[in-house]
Amino acid sequence: MAGTLYLCATPIGNLDDMTLRVLKILEQADVIAAEDTRNTLKLLNHFEIKTPMTSYHEHNKAQKGLQLVERLQKGETIALVTDAGMPGISDPGADLVKLCYEADIPVTVAPGASAAVVALVLSGLDTRRFVFEGFLPSEKKERRQVLETLQTEHRTMILYEAPHRLCTTLEELRAVFGGQRQMAAIRELTKKFEEVRKGTMDELLAYYMEHTPKGEFVLVFAGYTLAEQKQAKQQSWESISIEAHMQQYISQGLPEKDAMKQTAKDRGVSKRDIYQYLHQDKKE
């Protein structure tokens, strides 16, 4: 019978967050597939685990993934770990899971810390609905395209970012979402220097332009609010005349009174205001 692939979450900073179940799996597995064996060795040494390791990362996943599947088909048990957090989130673990399912190999998870979820609940922003984007593409044009697809996203958004790119990313976020969008920049999760800095995009950019960013960051920012949506619509309508605005509805078949009512609603004014404007315009 085929062995089982275990996706084992490891601490994102504080080693006390390691679960007893993950420790047991790492001790009993035939092999541990690690994103960076040097980092994982420190973890294993801390818990005195002697299980052999093999590397599995973005640059060798095509060849190594097939090799791991072969070992699983022979009945071996493999524990997959990333450098920190949950395997399969922003790393090639997801590719190995797909290979296993295609080969009818059992896959299960030994859960634990995940930086995205930890940062979300620390942010103080809405946690009911959220979108995780991981790391943005490295190419500037692609980054902009991804951000523009999120421009009217109503859910809370989560990004990962390295310290040396933080200010550039904050500038890009401000350009797309506006300087007054609320957000939290969270660094060094669960570690000694854990920090949650909240404010507008303008405020956080100004802060990190003066204070060199240090540590890995999770950026959490508010979604597009109904108030922003209403304001944007009003601004778009204000770019055309009231007559042209009404004409759009009349051309759709609405009676003049209904077109006047809808125009007033779009512009956030009363129907009487629209009537008086048009009446005054005719008098003049």
PDB file of C-alpha atoms in Angstrom:
ATOM      1  CA  MET A   1       0.000   0.000   0.000  1.00  0.00           C
ATOM      2  CA  ALA A   2       1.072   3.575  -0.658  1.00  0.00           C
ATOM      3  CA  GLY A   3       2.472   5.614   2.174  1.00  0.00           C
ATOM      4  CA  THR A   4       1.047   8.955   3.316  1.00  0.00           C
ATOM      5  CA  LEU A   5       2.186  12.509   2.728  1.00  0.00           C
ATOM      6  CA  TYR A   6       1.890  14.599   5.893  1.00  0.00           C
ATOM      7  CA  LEU A   7       1.831  18.381   5.539  1.00  0.00           C
ATOM      8  CA  CYS A   8       3.391  19.480   8.819  1.00  0.00           C
ATOM      9  CA  ALA A   9       3.094  23.074  10.021  1.00  0.00           C
ATOM     10  CA  THR A  10       6.175  24.373  11.819  1.00  0.00           C
ATOM     11  CA  PRO A  11       6.545  27.463  14.048  1.00  0.00           C
ATOM     12  CA  ILE A  12       6.708  30.857  12.339  1.00  0.00           C
ATOM     13  CA  GLY A  13       9.003  32.175  15.047  1.00  0.00           C
ATOM     14  CA  ASN A  14       8.467  30.908  18.570  1.00  0.00           C
ATOM     15  CA  LEU A  15       9.493  27.236  18.807  1.00  0.00           C
ATOM     16  CA  ASP A  16       7.025  26.683  21.649  1.00  0.00           C
ATOM     17  CA  ASP A  17       4.305  26.766  18.994  1.00  0.00           C
ATOM     18  CA  MET A  18       5.382  23.348  17.685  1.00  0.00           C
ATOM     19  CA  THR A  19       2.531  20.870  18.203  1.00  0.00           C
ATOM     20  CA  LEU A  20       2.926  17.469  19.819  1.00  0.00           C
ATOM     21  CA  ARG A  21       1.364  15.823  16.785  1.00  0.00           C
ATOM     22  CA  VAL A  22       3.889  17.367  14.377  1.00  0.00           C
ATOM     23  CA  LEU A  23       6.752  16.282  16.624  1.00  0.00           C
ATOM     24  CA  LYS A  24       5.454  12.719  16.595  1.00  0.00           C
ATOM     25  CA  ILE A  25       5.089  12.677  12.796  1.00  0.00           C
ATOM     26  CA  LEU A  26       8.560  14.115  12.239  1.00  0.00           C
ATOM     27  CA  GLU A  27      10.048  11.485  14.551  1.00  0.00           C
ATOM     28  CA  GLN A  28       8.249   8.560  12.905  1.00  0.00           C
ATOM     29  CA  ALA A  29       8.380   9.558   9.215  1.00  0.00           C
ATOM     30  CA  ASP A  30      10.744   7.728   6.871  1.00  0.00           C
ATOM     31  CA  VAL A  31      11.971  11.048   5.507  1.00  0.00           C
ATOM     32  CA  ILE A  32      11.343  14.756   5.945  1.00  0.00           C
ATOM     33  CA  ALA A  33      11.047  16.807   2.741  1.00  0.00           C
ATOM     34  CA  ALA A  34      12.209  20.322   3.623  1.00  0.00           C
ATOM     35  CA  GLU A  35      12.218  23.608   1.735  1.00  0.00           C
ATOM     36  CA  ASP A  36      15.661  24.439   3.173  1.00  0.00           C
ATOM     37  CA  THR A  37      17.351  21.539   4.962  1.00  0.00           C
ATOM     38  CA  ARG A  38      19.697  23.936   6.792  1.00  0.00           C
ATOM     39  CA  ASN A  39      16.806  25.768   8.440  1.00  0.00           C
ATOM     40  CA  THR A  40      14.914  22.572   9.210  1.00  0.00           C
ATOM     41  CA  LEU A  41      18.056  20.992  10.715  1.00  0.00           C
ATOM     42  CA  LYS A  42      18.080  23.705  13.392  1.00  0.00           C
ATOM     43  CA  LEU A  43      14.479  22.847  14.214  1.00  0.00           C
ATOM     44  CA  LEU A  44      15.143  19.107  14.342  1.00  0.00           C
ATOM     45  CA  ASN A  45      18.241  19.570  16.501  1.00  0.00           C
ATOM     46  CA  HIS A  46      16.243  21.677  18.959  1.00  0.00           C
ATOM     47  CA  PHE A  47      13.755  18.839  19.431  1.00  0.00           C
ATOM     48  CA  GLU A  48      16.404  16.099  19.114  1.00  0.00           C
ATOM     49  CA  ILE A  49      14.828  14.531  16.033  1.00  0.00           C
ATOM     50  CA  LYS A  50      17.137  12.368  13.898  1.00  0.00           C
ATOM     51  CA  THR A  51      14.886  11.603  10.903  1.00  0.00           C
ATOM     52  CA  PRO A  52      16.753  11.926   7.564  1.00  0.00           C
ATOM     53  CA  MET A  53      15.901  14.854   5.298  1.00  0.00           C
ATOM     54  CA  THR A  54      15.746  15.580   1.592  1.00  0.00           C
ATOM     55  CA  SER A  55      15.307  18.938  -0.106  1.00  0.00           C
ATOM     56  CA  TYR A  56      12.122  19.907  -1.900  1.00  0.00           C
ATOM     57  CA  HIS A  57      11.842  23.503  -3.102  1.00  0.00           C
ATOM     58  CA  GLU A  58      10.833  25.709  -6.011  1.00  0.00           C
ATOM     59  CA  HIS A  59      13.967  25.019  -8.049  1.00  0.00           C
ATOM     60  CA  ASN A  60      13.917  21.206  -7.867  1.00  0.00           C
ATOM     61  CA  LYS A  61      10.186  20.489  -7.478  1.00  0.00           C
ATOM     62  CA  ALA A  62       9.700  19.062 -10.991  1.00  0.00           C
ATOM     63  CA  GLN A  63      12.258  16.267 -10.574  1.00  0.00           C
ATOM     64  CA  LYS A  64      12.142  15.839  -6.805  1.00  0.00           C
ATOM     65  CA  GLY A  65       8.348  15.765  -6.701  1.00  0.00           C
ATOM     66  CA  LEU A  66       8.281  12.674  -8.919  1.00  0.00           C
ATOM     67  CA  GLN A  67      10.961  11.035  -6.779  1.00  0.00           C
ATOM     68  CA  LEU A  68       8.954  11.657  -3.619  1.00  0.00           C
ATOM     69  CA  VAL A  69       5.834  10.213  -5.229  1.00  0.00           C
ATOM     70  CA  GLU A  70       7.802   7.059  -6.123  1.00  0.00           C
ATOM     71  CA  ARG A  71       8.908   6.698  -2.518  1.00  0.00           C
ATOM     72  CA  LEU A  72       5.341   7.154  -1.315  1.00  0.00           C
ATOM     73  CA  GLN A  73       4.114   4.529  -3.781  1.00  0.00           C
ATOM     74  CA  LYS A  74       6.588   2.095  -2.226  1.00  0.00           C
ATOM     75  CA  GLY A  75       4.941   2.614   1.156  1.00  0.00           C
ATOM     76  CA  GLU A  76       7.169   5.254   2.756  1.00  0.00           C
ATOM     77  CA  THR A  77       5.759   8.003   4.965  1.00  0.00           C
ATOM     78  CA  ILE A  78       6.936  11.518   4.104  1.00  0.00           C
ATOM     79  CA  ALA A  79       6.601  14.633   6.249  1.00  0.00           C
ATOM     80  CA  LEU A  80       6.647  17.844   4.209  1.00  0.00           C
ATOM     81  CA  VAL A  81       7.748  21.044   5.959  1.00  0.00           C
ATOM     82  CA  THR A  82       8.415  24.581   4.857  1.00  0.00           C
ATOM     83  CA  ASP A  83      10.851  27.027   6.449  1.00  0.00           C
ATOM     84  CA  ALA A  84       8.058  28.378   8.657  1.00  0.00           C
ATOM     85  CA  GLY A  85       4.313  27.911   8.796  1.00  0.00           C
ATOM     86  CA  MET A  86       2.024  25.756   6.706  1.00  0.00           C
ATOM     87  CA  PRO A  87       3.423  23.849   3.685  1.00  0.00           C
ATOM     88  CA  GLY A  88       1.518  24.539   0.484  1.00  0.00           C
ATOM     89  CA  ILE A  89       0.970  28.236   1.262  1.00  0.00           C
ATOM     90  CA  SER A  90       3.232  30.381  -0.944  1.00  0.00           C
ATOM     91  CA  ASP A  91       5.583  27.424  -1.545  1.00  0.00           C
ATOM     92  CA  PRO A  92       5.729  24.400  -3.904  1.00  0.00           C
ATOM     93  CA  GLY A  93       4.068  22.077  -1.413  1.00  0.00           C
ATOM     94  CA  ALA A  94       0.820  22.582  -3.333  1.00  0.00           C
ATOM     95  CA  ASP A  95       2.447  21.033  -6.433  1.00  0.00           C
ATOM     96  CA  LEU A  96       3.427  17.917  -4.488  1.00  0.00           C
ATOM     97  CA  VAL A  97      -0.110  17.566  -3.145  1.00  0.00           C
ATOM     98  CA  LYS A  98      -1.462  17.612  -6.715  1.00  0.00           C
ATOM     99  CA  LEU A  99       1.023  14.913  -7.762  1.00  0.00           C
ATOM    100  CA  CYS A 100      -0.029  12.754  -4.828  1.00  0.00           C
ATOM    101  CA  TYR A 101      -3.726  13.022  -5.621  1.00  0.00           C
ATOM    102  CA  GLU A 102      -3.034  12.149  -9.263  1.00  0.00           C
ATOM    103  CA  ALA A 103      -1.216   9.011  -8.037  1.00  0.00           C
ATOM    104  CA  ASP A 104      -3.941   8.117  -5.494  1.00  0.00           C
ATOM    105  CA  ILE A 105      -1.573   8.696  -2.578  1.00  0.00           C
ATOM    106  CA  PRO A 106      -3.167   9.695   0.769  1.00  0.00           C
ATOM    107  CA  VAL A 107      -2.476  13.260   1.934  1.00  0.00           C
ATOM    108  CA  THR A 108      -3.272  14.730   5.334  1.00  0.00           C
ATOM    109  CA  VAL A 109      -2.384  17.800   7.392  1.00  0.00           C
ATOM    110  CA  ALA A 110      -0.912  18.263  10.849  1.00  0.00           C
ATOM    111  CA  PRO A 111      -1.978  21.897  11.338  1.00  0.00           C
ATOM    112  CA  GLY A 112      -0.278  24.698  13.154  1.00  0.00           C
ATOM    113  CA  ALA A 113       0.733  28.323  12.756  1.00  0.00           C
ATOM    114  CA  SER A 114       0.158  30.228   9.515  1.00  0.00           C
ATOM    115  CA  ALA A 115       1.517  33.770   9.225  1.00  0.00           C
ATOM    116  CA  ALA A 116      -1.405  35.022   7.126  1.00  0.00           C
ATOM    117  CA  VAL A 117      -4.060  33.996   9.661  1.00  0.00           C
ATOM    118  CA  VAL A 118      -2.017  35.119  12.679  1.00  0.00           C
ATOM    119  CA  ALA A 119      -1.454  38.540  11.104  1.00  0.00           C
ATOM    120  CA  LEU A 120      -5.112  38.879  10.130  1.00  0.00           C
ATOM    121  CA  VAL A 121      -6.383  38.415  13.677  1.00  0.00           C
ATOM    122  CA  LEU A 122      -3.660  40.750  15.003  1.00  0.00           C
ATOM    123  CA  SER A 123      -4.469  43.495  12.496  1.00  0.00           C
ATOM    124  CA  GLY A 124      -7.682  44.684  14.115  1.00  0.00           C
ATOM    125  CA  LEU A 125      -9.321  44.779  10.675  1.00  0.00           C
ATOM    126  CA  ASP A 126     -12.396  42.853   9.554  1.00  0.00           C
ATOM    127  CA  THR A 127     -11.739  39.098   9.772  1.00  0.00           C
ATOM    128  CA  ARG A 128     -15.110  37.833   8.525  1.00  0.00           C
ATOM    129  CA  ARG A 129     -14.057  37.737   4.862  1.00  0.00           C
ATOM    130  CA  PHE A 130     -10.513  38.023   3.543  1.00  0.00           C
ATOM    131  CA  VAL A 131      -8.295  37.476   0.492  1.00  0.00           C
ATOM    132  CA  PHE A 132      -4.750  36.098   0.671  1.00  0.00           C
ATOM    133  CA  GLU A 133      -2.434  37.132  -2.184  1.00  0.00           C
ATOM    134  CA  GLY A 134       0.920  35.927  -0.792  1.00  0.00           C
ATOM    135  CA  PHE A 135       3.923  37.588  -2.430  1.00  0.00           C
ATOM    136  CA  LEU A 136       3.250  39.929  -5.333  1.00  0.00           C
ATOM    137  CA  PRO A 137       4.979  39.155  -8.669  1.00  0.00           C
ATOM    138  CA  SER A 138       8.517  40.540  -8.941  1.00  0.00           C
ATOM    139  CA  GLU A 139       7.892  42.191 -12.327  1.00  0.00           C
ATOM    140  CA  LYS A 140       6.519  45.723 -11.881  1.00  0.00           C
ATOM    141  CA  LYS A 141       3.871  45.500 -14.609  1.00  0.00           C
ATOM    142  CA  GLU A 142       2.528  42.199 -13.276  1.00  0.00           C
ATOM    143  CA  ARG A 143       2.445  43.581  -9.726  1.00  0.00           C
ATOM    144  CA  ARG A 144       0.381  46.540 -10.901  1.00  0.00           C
ATOM    145  CA  GLN A 145      -2.025  44.277 -12.763  1.00  0.00           C
ATOM    146  CA  VAL A 146      -2.569  42.105  -9.675  1.00  0.00           C
ATOM    147  CA  LEU A 147      -3.214  45.148  -7.496  1.00  0.00           C
ATOM    148  CA  GLU A 148      -5.635  46.652 -10.004  1.00  0.00           C
ATOM    149  CA  THR A 149      -7.711  43.455  -9.948  1.00  0.00           C
ATOM    150  CA  LEU A 150      -8.071  44.064  -6.190  1.00  0.00           C
ATOM    151  CA  GLN A 151      -8.972  47.744  -6.515  1.00  0.00           C
ATOM    152  CA  THR A 152     -12.662  47.201  -5.763  1.00  0.00           C
ATOM    153  CA  GLU A 153     -12.218  44.121  -3.550  1.00  0.00           C
ATOM    154  CA  HIS A 154     -14.500  44.462  -0.511  1.00  0.00           C
ATOM    155  CA  ARG A 155     -12.782  41.784   1.596  1.00  0.00           C
ATOM    156  CA  THR A 156      -9.752  42.386   3.827  1.00  0.00           C
ATOM    157  CA  MET A 157      -6.530  41.692   1.872  1.00  0.00           C
ATOM    158  CA  ILE A 158      -3.297  40.042   3.011  1.00  0.00           C
ATOM    159  CA  LEU A 159       0.156  40.224   1.388  1.00  0.00           C
ATOM    160  CA  TYR A 160       3.626  38.980   2.301  1.00  0.00           C
ATOM    161  CA  GLU A 161       6.609  41.271   1.748  1.00  0.00           C
ATOM    162  CA  ALA A 162      10.357  41.333   2.363  1.00  0.00           C
ATOM    163  CA  PRO A 163      11.831  44.316   4.238  1.00  0.00           C
ATOM    164  CA  HIS A 164      13.936  45.607   1.319  1.00  0.00           C
ATOM    165  CA  ARG A 165      10.837  45.888  -0.909  1.00  0.00           C
ATOM    166  CA  LEU A 166       8.424  47.199   1.718  1.00  0.00           C
ATOM    167  CA  CYS A 167       8.519  50.924   0.868  1.00  0.00           C
ATOM    168  CA  THR A 168       8.192  50.255  -2.859  1.00  0.00           C
ATOM    169  CA  THR A 169       5.190  48.027  -2.226  1.00  0.00           C
ATOM    170  CA  LEU A 170       3.573  50.611   0.065  1.00  0.00           C
ATOM    171  CA  GLU A 171       3.993  53.226  -2.685  1.00  0.00           C
ATOM    172  CA  GLU A 172       2.310  50.875  -5.161  1.00  0.00           C
ATOM    173  CA  LEU A 173      -0.514  50.144  -2.741  1.00  0.00           C
ATOM    174  CA  ARG A 174      -1.097  53.850  -2.153  1.00  0.00           C
ATOM    175  CA  ALA A 175      -1.187  54.539  -5.899  1.00  0.00           C
ATOM    176  CA  VAL A 176      -3.904  51.931  -6.418  1.00  0.00           C
ATOM    177  CA  PHE A 177      -5.942  52.067  -3.201  1.00  0.00           C
ATOM    178  CA  GLY A 178      -5.440  55.649  -2.069  1.00  0.00           C
ATOM    179  CA  GLY A 179      -3.442  57.041   0.815  1.00  0.00           C
ATOM    180  CA  GLN A 180      -6.280  56.925   3.333  1.00  0.00           C
ATOM    181  CA  ARG A 181      -6.937  53.164   3.133  1.00  0.00           C
ATOM    182  CA  GLN A 182      -6.525  51.622   6.607  1.00  0.00           C
ATOM    183  CA  MET A 183      -3.916  48.886   7.030  1.00  0.00           C
ATOM    184  CA  ALA A 184      -1.542  47.115   9.400  1.00  0.00           C
ATOM    185  CA  ALA A 185       2.105  46.249   8.783  1.00  0.00           C
ATOM    186  CA  ILE A 186       3.030  43.306  10.994  1.00  0.00           C
ATOM    187  CA  ARG A 187       6.556  41.971  11.369  1.00  0.00           C
ATOM    188  CA  GLU A 188       8.472  39.299  13.272  1.00  0.00           C
ATOM    189  CA  LEU A 189       5.353  37.332  14.167  1.00  0.00           C
ATOM    190  CA  THR A 190       5.579  35.396  17.474  1.00  0.00           C
ATOM    191  CA  LYS A 191       9.210  36.526  17.917  1.00  0.00           C
ATOM    192  CA  LYS A 192      10.792  38.812  20.495  1.00  0.00           C
ATOM    193  CA  PHE A 193      10.439  41.950  18.361  1.00  0.00           C
ATOM    194  CA  GLU A 194       6.928  41.269  17.056  1.00  0.00           C
ATOM    195  CA  GLU A 195       5.333  44.554  16.024  1.00  0.00           C
ATOM    196  CA  VAL A 196       1.903  45.573  14.757  1.00  0.00           C
ATOM    197  CA  ARG A 197       1.891  49.050  13.237  1.00  0.00           C
ATOM    198  CA  LYS A 198      -1.502  50.395  12.206  1.00  0.00           C
ATOM    199  CA  GLY A 199      -2.516  53.450  10.225  1.00  0.00           C
ATOM    200  CA  THR A 200      -3.329  54.697   6.760  1.00  0.00           C
ATOM    201  CA  MET A 201      -1.165  53.791   3.788  1.00  0.00           C
ATOM    202  CA  ASP A 202       0.157  57.369   3.786  1.00  0.00           C
ATOM    203  CA  GLU A 203       1.104  57.135   7.468  1.00  0.00           C
ATOM    204  CA  LEU A 204       2.849  53.775   7.222  1.00  0.00           C
ATOM    205  CA  LEU A 205       4.783  54.775   4.101  1.00  0.00           C
ATOM    206  CA  ALA A 206       5.975  57.953   5.835  1.00  0.00           C
ATOM    207  CA  TYR A 207       7.028  55.934   8.894  1.00  0.00           C
ATOM    208  CA  TYR A 208       9.037  53.339   6.997  1.00  0.00           C
ATOM    209  CA  MET A 209      10.677  55.961   4.799  1.00  0.00           C
ATOM    210  CA  GLU A 210      12.223  57.269   8.023  1.00  0.00           C
ATOM    211  CA  HIS A 211      12.678  53.934   9.841  1.00  0.00           C
ATOM    212  CA  THR A 212      14.465  51.143   7.984  1.00  0.00           C
ATOM    213  CA  PRO A 213      12.144  48.121   7.731  1.00  0.00           C
ATOM    214  CA  LYS A 214      13.502  45.005   9.462  1.00  0.00           C
ATOM    215  CA  GLY A 215      12.144  41.459   9.490  1.00  0.00           C
ATOM    216  CA  GLU A 216       9.601  39.710   7.292  1.00  0.00           C
ATOM    217  CA  PHE A 217       6.314  41.581   6.908  1.00  0.00           C
ATOM    218  CA  VAL A 218       2.676  40.659   6.522  1.00  0.00           C
ATOM    219  CA  LEU A 219       0.576  43.526   5.171  1.00  0.00           C
ATOM    220  CA  VAL A 220      -3.130  43.505   5.984  1.00  0.00           C
ATOM    221  CA  PHE A 221      -5.345  46.213   4.537  1.00  0.00           C
ATOM    222  CA  ALA A 222      -9.023  47.038   4.500  1.00  0.00           C
ATOM    223  CA  GLY A 223     -11.258  46.265   1.572  1.00  0.00           C
ATOM    224  CA  TYR A 224     -13.163  48.688  -0.630  1.00  0.00           C
ATOM    225  CA  THR A 225     -15.959  50.154   1.483  1.00  0.00           C
ATOM    226  CA  LEU A 226     -19.478  50.998   0.366  1.00  0.00           C
ATOM    227  CA  ALA A 227     -18.757  54.639   1.242  1.00  0.00           C
ATOM    228  CA  GLU A 228     -15.760  54.652  -1.115  1.00  0.00           C
ATOM    229  CA  GLN A 229     -17.851  53.013  -3.810  1.00  0.00           C
ATOM    230  CA  LYS A 230     -20.575  55.623  -3.443  1.00  0.00           C
ATOM    231  CA  GLN A 231     -18.037  58.453  -3.511  1.00  0.00           C
ATOM    232  CA  ALA A 232     -16.356  57.060  -6.627  1.00  0.00           C
ATOM    233  CA  LYS A 233     -19.691  56.817  -8.424  1.00  0.00           C
ATOM    234  CA  GLN A 234     -20.599  60.359  -7.464  1.00  0.00           C
ATOM    235  CA  GLN A 235     -17.252  61.628  -8.737  1.00  0.00           C
ATOM    236  CA  SER A 236     -17.699  59.784 -12.019  1.00  0.00           C
ATOM    237  CA  TRP A 237     -21.164  61.304 -12.495  1.00  0.00           C
ATOM    238  CA  GLU A 238     -19.885  64.773 -11.637  1.00  0.00           C
ATOM    239  CA  SER A 239     -17.599  64.583 -14.663  1.00  0.00           C
ATOM    240  CA  ILE A 240     -20.622  64.910 -16.972  1.00  0.00           C
ATOM    241  CA  SER A 241     -23.469  67.431 -17.068  1.00  0.00           C
ATOM    242  CA  ILE A 242     -26.815  66.786 -15.417  1.00  0.00           C
ATOM    243  CA  GLU A 243     -28.464  66.876 -18.831  1.00  0.00           C
ATOM    244  CA  ALA A 244     -26.116  64.200 -20.185  1.00  0.00           C
ATOM    245  CA  HIS A 245     -26.608  62.185 -17.020  1.00  0.00           C
ATOM    246  CA  MET A 246     -30.377  62.204 -17.414  1.00  0.00           C
ATOM    247  CA  GLN A 247     -30.135  61.468 -21.106  1.00  0.00           C
ATOM    248  CA  GLN A 248     -28.352  58.171 -20.363  1.00  0.00           C
ATOM    249  CA  TYR A 249     -31.417  56.944 -18.455  1.00  0.00           C
ATOM    250  CA  ILE A 250     -33.912  58.378 -20.955  1.00  0.00           C
ATOM    251  CA  SER A 251     -32.098  56.562 -23.765  1.00  0.00           C
ATOM    252  CA  GLN A 252     -32.590  53.334 -21.776  1.00  0.00           C
ATOM    253  CA  GLY A 253     -36.341  53.885 -21.888  1.00  0.00           C
ATOM    254  CA  LEU A 254     -36.958  55.537 -18.499  1.00  0.00           C
ATOM    255  CA  PRO A 255     -39.607  58.295 -18.350  1.00  0.00           C
ATOM    256  CA  GLU A 256     -38.213  61.770 -17.684  1.00  0.00           C
ATOM    257  CA  LYS A 257     -39.439  61.810 -14.068  1.00  0.00           C
ATOM    258  CA  ASP A 258     -37.801  58.476 -13.318  1.00  0.00           C
ATOM    259  CA  ALA A 259     -34.593  59.570 -15.062  1.00  0.00           C
ATOM    260  CA  MET A 260     -34.578  62.691 -12.906  1.00  0.00           C
ATOM    261  CA  LYS A 261     -35.086  60.607  -9.755  1.00  0.00           C
ATOM    262  CA  GLN A 262     -32.239  58.222 -10.622  1.00  0.00           C
ATOM    263  CA  THR A 263     -29.927  61.094 -11.535  1.00  0.00           C
ATOM    264  CA  ALA A 264     -30.586  62.708  -8.163  1.00  0.00           C
ATOM    265  CA  LYS A 265     -29.860  59.425  -6.399  1.00  0.00           C
ATOM    266  CA  ASP A 266     -26.575  58.955  -8.288  1.00  0.00           C
ATOM    267  CA  ARG A 267     -25.397  62.455  -7.377  1.00  0.00           C
ATOM    268  CA  GLY A 268     -26.509  62.305  -3.753  1.00  0.00           C
ATOM    269  CA  VAL A 269     -28.953  65.205  -4.081  1.00  0.00           C
ATOM    270  CA  SER A 270     -32.733  65.544  -4.029  1.00  0.00           C
ATOM    271  CA  LYS A 271     -34.992  65.241  -7.055  1.00  0.00           C
ATOM    272  CA  ARG A 272     -36.061  68.815  -6.361  1.00  0.00           C
ATOM    273  CA  ASP A 273     -32.462  70.008  -6.743  1.00  0.00           C
ATOM    274  CA  ILE A 274     -32.292  68.422 -10.190  1.00  0.00           C
ATOM    275  CA  TYR A 275     -35.645  69.901 -11.160  1.00  0.00           C
ATOM    276  CA  GLN A 276     -34.630  73.387 -10.018  1.00  0.00           C
ATOM    277  CA  TYR A 277     -31.345  73.161 -11.884  1.00  0.00           C
ATOM    278  CA  LEU A 278     -33.048  72.151 -15.127  1.00  0.00           C
ATOM    279  CA  HIS A 279     -35.835  74.734 -14.648  1.00  0.00           C
ATOM    280  CA  GLN A 280     -33.314  77.505 -13.967  1.00  0.00           C
ATOM    281  CA  ASP A 281     -31.290  76.410 -16.991  1.00  0.00           C
ATOM    282  CA  LYS A 282     -34.338  76.700 -19.229  1.00  0.00           C
ATOM    283  CA  LYS A 283     -35.204  80.161 -17.831  1.00  0.00           C
ATOM    284  CA  GLU A 284     -31.704  81.378 -18.527  1.00  0.00           C
TER     285      GLU A 284
END
